Coordinates of C-alpha atoms in Angstrom, one line a residue:
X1 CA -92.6 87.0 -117.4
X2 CA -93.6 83.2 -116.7
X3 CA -92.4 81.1 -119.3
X4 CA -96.1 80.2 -120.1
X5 CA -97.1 83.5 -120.5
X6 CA -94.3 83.7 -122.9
X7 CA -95.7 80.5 -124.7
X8 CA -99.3 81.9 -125.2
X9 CA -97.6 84.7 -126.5
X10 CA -95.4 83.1 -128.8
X11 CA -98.7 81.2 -130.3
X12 CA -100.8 83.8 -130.7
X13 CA -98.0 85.4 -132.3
X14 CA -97.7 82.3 -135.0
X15 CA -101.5 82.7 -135.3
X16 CA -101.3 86.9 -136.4
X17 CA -98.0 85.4 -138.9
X18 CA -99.8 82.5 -139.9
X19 CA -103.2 85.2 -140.3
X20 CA -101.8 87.9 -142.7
X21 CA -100.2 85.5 -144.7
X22 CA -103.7 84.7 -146.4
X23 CA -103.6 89.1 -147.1
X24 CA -99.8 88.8 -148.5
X25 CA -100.0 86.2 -151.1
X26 CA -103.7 87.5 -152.4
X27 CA -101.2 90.1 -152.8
X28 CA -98.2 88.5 -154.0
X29 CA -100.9 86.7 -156.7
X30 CA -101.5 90.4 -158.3
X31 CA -97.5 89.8 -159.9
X32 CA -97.0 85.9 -160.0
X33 CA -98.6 82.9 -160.8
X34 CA -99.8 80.6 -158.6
X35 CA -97.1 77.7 -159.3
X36 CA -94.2 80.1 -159.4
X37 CA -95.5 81.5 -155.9
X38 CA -95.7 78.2 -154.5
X39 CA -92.9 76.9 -155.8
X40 CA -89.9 80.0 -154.9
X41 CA -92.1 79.8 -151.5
X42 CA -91.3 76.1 -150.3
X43 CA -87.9 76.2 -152.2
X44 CA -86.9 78.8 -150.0
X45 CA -88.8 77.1 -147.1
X46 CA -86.6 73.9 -147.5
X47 CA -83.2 75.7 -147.3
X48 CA -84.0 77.0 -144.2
X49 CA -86.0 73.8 -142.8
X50 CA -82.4 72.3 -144.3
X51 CA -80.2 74.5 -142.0
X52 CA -83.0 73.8 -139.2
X53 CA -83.2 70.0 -139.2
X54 CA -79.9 69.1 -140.5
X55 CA -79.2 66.7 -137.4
X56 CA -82.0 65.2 -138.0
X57 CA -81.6 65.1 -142.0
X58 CA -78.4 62.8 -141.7
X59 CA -80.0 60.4 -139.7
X60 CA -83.7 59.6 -141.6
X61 CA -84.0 56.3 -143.1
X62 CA -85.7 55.4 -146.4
X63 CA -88.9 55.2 -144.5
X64 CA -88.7 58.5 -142.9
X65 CA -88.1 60.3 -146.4
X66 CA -91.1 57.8 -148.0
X67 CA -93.2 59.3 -145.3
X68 CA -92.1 62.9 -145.8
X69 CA -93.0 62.6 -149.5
X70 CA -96.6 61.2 -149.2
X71 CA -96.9 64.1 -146.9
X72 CA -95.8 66.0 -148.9
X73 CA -98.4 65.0 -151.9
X74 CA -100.8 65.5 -150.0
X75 CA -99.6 69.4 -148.6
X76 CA -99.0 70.2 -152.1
X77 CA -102.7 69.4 -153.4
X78 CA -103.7 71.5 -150.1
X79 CA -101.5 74.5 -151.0
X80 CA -102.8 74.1 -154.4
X81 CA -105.7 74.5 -153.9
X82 CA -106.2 77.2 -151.9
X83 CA -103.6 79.3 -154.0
X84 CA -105.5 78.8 -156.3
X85 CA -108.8 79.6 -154.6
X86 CA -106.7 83.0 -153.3
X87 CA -107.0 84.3 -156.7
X88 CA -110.9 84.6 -156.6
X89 CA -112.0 84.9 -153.0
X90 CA -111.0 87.1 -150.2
X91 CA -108.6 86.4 -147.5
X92 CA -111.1 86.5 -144.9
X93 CA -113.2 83.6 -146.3
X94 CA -110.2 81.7 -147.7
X95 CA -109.4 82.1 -144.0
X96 CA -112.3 81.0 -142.6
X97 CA -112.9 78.0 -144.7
X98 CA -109.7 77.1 -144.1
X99 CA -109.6 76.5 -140.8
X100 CA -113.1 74.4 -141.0
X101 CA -110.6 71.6 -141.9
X102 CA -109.8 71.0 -138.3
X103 CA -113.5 70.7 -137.5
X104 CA -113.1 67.8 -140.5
X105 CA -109.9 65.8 -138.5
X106 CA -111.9 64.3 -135.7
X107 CA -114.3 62.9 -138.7
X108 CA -111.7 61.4 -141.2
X109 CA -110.3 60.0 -138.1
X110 CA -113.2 57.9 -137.1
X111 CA -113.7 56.9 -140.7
X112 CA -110.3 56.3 -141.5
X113 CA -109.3 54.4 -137.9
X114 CA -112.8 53.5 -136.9
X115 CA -112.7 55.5 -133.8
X116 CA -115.8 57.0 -132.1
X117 CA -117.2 60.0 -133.4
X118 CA -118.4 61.8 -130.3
X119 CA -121.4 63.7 -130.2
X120 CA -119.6 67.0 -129.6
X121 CA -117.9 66.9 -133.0
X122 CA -120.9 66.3 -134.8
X123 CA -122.5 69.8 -133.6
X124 CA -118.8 71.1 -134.5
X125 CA -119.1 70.0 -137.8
X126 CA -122.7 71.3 -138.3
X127 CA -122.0 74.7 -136.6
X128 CA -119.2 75.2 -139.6
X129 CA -121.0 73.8 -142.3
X130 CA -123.6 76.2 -141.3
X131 CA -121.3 78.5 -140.9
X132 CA -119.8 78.0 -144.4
X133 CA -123.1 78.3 -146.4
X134 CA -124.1 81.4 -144.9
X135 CA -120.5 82.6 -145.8
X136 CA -120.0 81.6 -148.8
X137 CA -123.2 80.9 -150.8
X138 CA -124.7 84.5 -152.2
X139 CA -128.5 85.2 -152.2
X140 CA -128.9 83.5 -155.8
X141 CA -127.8 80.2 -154.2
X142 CA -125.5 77.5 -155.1
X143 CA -125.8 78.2 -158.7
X144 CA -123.8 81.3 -158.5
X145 CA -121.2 79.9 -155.5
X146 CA -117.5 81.7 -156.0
X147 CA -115.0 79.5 -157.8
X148 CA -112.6 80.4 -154.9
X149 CA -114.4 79.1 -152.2
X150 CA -115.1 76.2 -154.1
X151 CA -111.3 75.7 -154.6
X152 CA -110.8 76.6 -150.9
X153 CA -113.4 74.5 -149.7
X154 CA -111.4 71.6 -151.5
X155 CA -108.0 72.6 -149.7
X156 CA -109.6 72.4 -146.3
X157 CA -110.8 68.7 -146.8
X158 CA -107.5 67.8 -148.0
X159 CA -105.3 69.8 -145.6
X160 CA -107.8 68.0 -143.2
X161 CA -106.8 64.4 -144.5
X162 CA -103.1 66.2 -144.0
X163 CA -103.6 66.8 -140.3
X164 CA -105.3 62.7 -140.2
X165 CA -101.7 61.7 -141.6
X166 CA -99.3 63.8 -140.1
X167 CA -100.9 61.8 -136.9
X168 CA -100.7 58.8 -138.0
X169 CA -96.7 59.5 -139.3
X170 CA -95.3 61.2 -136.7
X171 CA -94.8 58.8 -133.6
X172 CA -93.3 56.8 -135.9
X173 CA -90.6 59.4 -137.5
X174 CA -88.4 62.2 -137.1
X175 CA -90.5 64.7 -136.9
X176 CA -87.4 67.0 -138.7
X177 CA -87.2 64.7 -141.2
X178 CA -91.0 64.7 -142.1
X179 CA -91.6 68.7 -142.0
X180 CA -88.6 68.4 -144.4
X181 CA -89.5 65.8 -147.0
X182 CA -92.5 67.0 -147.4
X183 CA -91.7 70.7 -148.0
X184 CA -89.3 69.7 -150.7
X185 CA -91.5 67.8 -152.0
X186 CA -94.3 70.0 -152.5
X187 CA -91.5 72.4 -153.9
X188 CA -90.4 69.9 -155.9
X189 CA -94.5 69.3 -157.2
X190 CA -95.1 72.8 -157.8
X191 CA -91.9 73.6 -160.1
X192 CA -92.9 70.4 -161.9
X193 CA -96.5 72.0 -162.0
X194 CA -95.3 75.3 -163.3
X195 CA -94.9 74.3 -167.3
X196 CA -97.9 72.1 -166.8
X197 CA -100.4 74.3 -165.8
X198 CA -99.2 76.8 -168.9
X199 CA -99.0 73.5 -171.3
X200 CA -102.9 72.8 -169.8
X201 CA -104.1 76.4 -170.3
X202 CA -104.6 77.1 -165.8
X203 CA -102.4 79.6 -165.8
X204 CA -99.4 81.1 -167.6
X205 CA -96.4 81.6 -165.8
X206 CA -95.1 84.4 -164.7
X207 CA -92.9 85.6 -161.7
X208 CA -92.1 89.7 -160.7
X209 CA -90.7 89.9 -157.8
X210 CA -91.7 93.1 -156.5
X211 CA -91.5 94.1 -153.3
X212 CA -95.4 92.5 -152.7
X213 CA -94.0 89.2 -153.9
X214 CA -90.7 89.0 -152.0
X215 CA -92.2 90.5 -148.9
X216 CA -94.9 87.4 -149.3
X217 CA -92.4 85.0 -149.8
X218 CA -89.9 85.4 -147.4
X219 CA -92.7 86.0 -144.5
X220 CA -94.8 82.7 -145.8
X221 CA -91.5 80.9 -146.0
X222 CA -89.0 81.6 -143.1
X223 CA -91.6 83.4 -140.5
X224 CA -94.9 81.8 -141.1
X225 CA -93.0 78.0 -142.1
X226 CA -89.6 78.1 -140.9
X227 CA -89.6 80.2 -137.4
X228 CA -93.2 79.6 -136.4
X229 CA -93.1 76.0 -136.6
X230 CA -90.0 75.9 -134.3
X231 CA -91.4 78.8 -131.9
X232 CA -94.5 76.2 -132.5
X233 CA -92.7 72.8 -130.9
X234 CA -91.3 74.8 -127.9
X235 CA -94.1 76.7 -127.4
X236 CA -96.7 73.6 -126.6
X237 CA -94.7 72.2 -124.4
X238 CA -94.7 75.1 -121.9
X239 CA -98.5 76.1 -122.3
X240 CA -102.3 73.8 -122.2
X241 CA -103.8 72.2 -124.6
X242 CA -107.2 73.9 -124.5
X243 CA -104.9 77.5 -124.8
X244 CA -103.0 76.2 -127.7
X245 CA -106.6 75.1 -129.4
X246 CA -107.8 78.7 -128.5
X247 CA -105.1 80.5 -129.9
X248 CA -104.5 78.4 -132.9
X249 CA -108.2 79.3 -133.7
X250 CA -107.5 82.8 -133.9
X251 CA -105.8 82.3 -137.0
X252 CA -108.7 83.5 -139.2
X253 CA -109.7 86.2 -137.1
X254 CA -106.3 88.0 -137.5
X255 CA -106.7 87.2 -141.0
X256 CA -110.5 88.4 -141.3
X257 CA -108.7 92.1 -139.2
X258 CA -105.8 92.7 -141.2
X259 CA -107.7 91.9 -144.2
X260 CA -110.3 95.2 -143.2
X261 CA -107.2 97.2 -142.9
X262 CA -104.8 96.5 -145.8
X263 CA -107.9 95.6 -148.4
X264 CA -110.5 97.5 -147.0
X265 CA -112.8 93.9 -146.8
X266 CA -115.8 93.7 -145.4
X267 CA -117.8 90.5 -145.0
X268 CA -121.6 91.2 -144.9
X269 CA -123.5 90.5 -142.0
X270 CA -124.4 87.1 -143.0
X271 CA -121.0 85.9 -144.1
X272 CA -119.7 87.4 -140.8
X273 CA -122.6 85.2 -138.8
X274 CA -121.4 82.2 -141.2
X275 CA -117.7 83.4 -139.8
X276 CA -118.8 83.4 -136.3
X277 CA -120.6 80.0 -136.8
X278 CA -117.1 78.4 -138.4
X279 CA -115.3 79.6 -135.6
X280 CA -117.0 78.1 -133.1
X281 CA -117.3 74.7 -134.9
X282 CA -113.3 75.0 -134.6
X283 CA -113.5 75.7 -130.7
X284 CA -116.0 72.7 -130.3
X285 CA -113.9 70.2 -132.3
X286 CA -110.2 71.4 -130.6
X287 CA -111.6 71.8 -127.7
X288 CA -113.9 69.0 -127.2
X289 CA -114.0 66.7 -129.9
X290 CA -110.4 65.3 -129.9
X291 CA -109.2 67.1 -133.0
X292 CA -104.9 67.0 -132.7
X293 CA -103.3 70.1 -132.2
X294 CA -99.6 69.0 -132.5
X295 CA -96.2 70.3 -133.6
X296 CA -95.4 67.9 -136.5
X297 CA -96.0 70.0 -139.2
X298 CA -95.8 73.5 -140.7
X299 CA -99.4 75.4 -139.7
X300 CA -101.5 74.9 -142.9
X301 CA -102.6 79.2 -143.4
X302 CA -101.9 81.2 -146.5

């Protein structure tokens, strides 16, 4: 087989992982709370980034392990809020809005680093937030909008802003280093989290790890984190950049199929038009409006 057959392969297999994952933790959410989730997730996550990047580990500086922690912030409010979101959406939508943050990258870009904003990425951003309000917003209108997408629509700007400073970062760190700090630290910010969210009335903690739950952790944490993101850095180096951008927008659709079969969902015909409309505001802006697709961090999915 030629070795880029083998790396389209490879991705689209990260993209059905990284898919299901958004099925596994709605789930997982059914016998934990959110914090608890998040927090046994990326724990887990960082051991085995630990055993991964260890090389790399004993050489960061103090400015590689600064850098790893802002990311880190930052993933955590993504994570956060999308977790959260999980809870009273579907994984389909939480899916689908989601991945409307990469059609956001090319936009916080130009704001952030005053770059051009090409015409291209404005009728990928318009095609997805099309796309979105026929998704998400019911008949009644805005006025009765799901809390979940709300929270999910949140995660996708931030994971967005994420994908702006991972960017920015990365040339000028170890990228083991980075995909490190910044797992631990949102590990780190989500145990902390745990007795403030109960203390704060969000949530009250609690953990029952059933087969659901571990199933979702170890898949989210050593095959949708650990393994895909390594099977991620070799697999771009041996395949396009317009077949990575293809593949990697796939991610919602596996999640929108293997949400029918485990959960029985089924988006109404204008969500799936709003679906179809996101989707290909994520082509136009990977494929054509500049948006990174790179190997410096964990894929942001479920």
């Amino acid at each position: 087989m030629p070795t880029r057959l083998k790396a389209d392969l490879a991705l689209a297999t990260c993209a059905l992982v990284w898919g299901a994952t958004f099925v596994l933790v709605k789930n997982a959410l059914a016998d934990s709370s959110v914090f608890a989730f998040l927090a046994v997730r990326f724990i887990l996550a960082a051991i085995v980034m630990a055993a991964i990047f260890w090389r790399s580990l004993a050489r960061a500086n103090a400015a590689d392990i600064r850098a790893g922690i802002f990311l880190g912030l930052v993933m955590f409010g993504g994570y956060a809020f999308q977790t959260l979101g999980l809870l009273t959406t579907t994984p389909s939508k939480a899916a689908f809005i989601t991945g409307s943050s990469v059609v956001l990258v090319p936009i916080f870009h130009g704001i952030f680093w005053k770059s051009k904003i090409g015409v291209m990425v404005w009728i990928g951003a318009l095609a997805a937030l099309a796309g979105l309000y026929f998704l998400t917003v019911p008949r009644e209108g805005l006025g009765r909008l799901n809390g979940g997408d709300l929270l999910v629509g949140c995660c996708a700007i931030v994971f967005a802003i994420h994908i702006v400073c991972v960017g920015h970062f990365s040339p000028k760190h170890s990228v083991g280093a980075l995909t490190f700090f910044q797992i631990a630290t949102t590990a780190g910010l989500a145990l902390a989290a745990i007795p403030m969210a109960s203390v704060g009335h969000l949530e009250v903690a609690h953990f029952h790890p059933n087969e659901a739950v571990v199933i979702a952790i170890v898949v989210t944490a050593v095959f949708a984190t650990a393994l895909a993101f390594s099977i991620q850095i070799w697999a771009q180096q041996h395949t396009s950049p317009s077949h990575v951008a293809i593949l990697f927008s796939l991610e919602p659709v596996f999640a929108g199929v293997t949400s029918y079969i485990w959960l029985d969902e089924r988006l109404s015909g204008k969500a799936l038009g709003g679906a179809l409309l996101i989707l290909a505001g994520i082509l136009v802006a990977e494929m054509k409006g500049g948006a990174p697709v790179a190997a410096e961090s964990p894929n942001p999915g479920g």
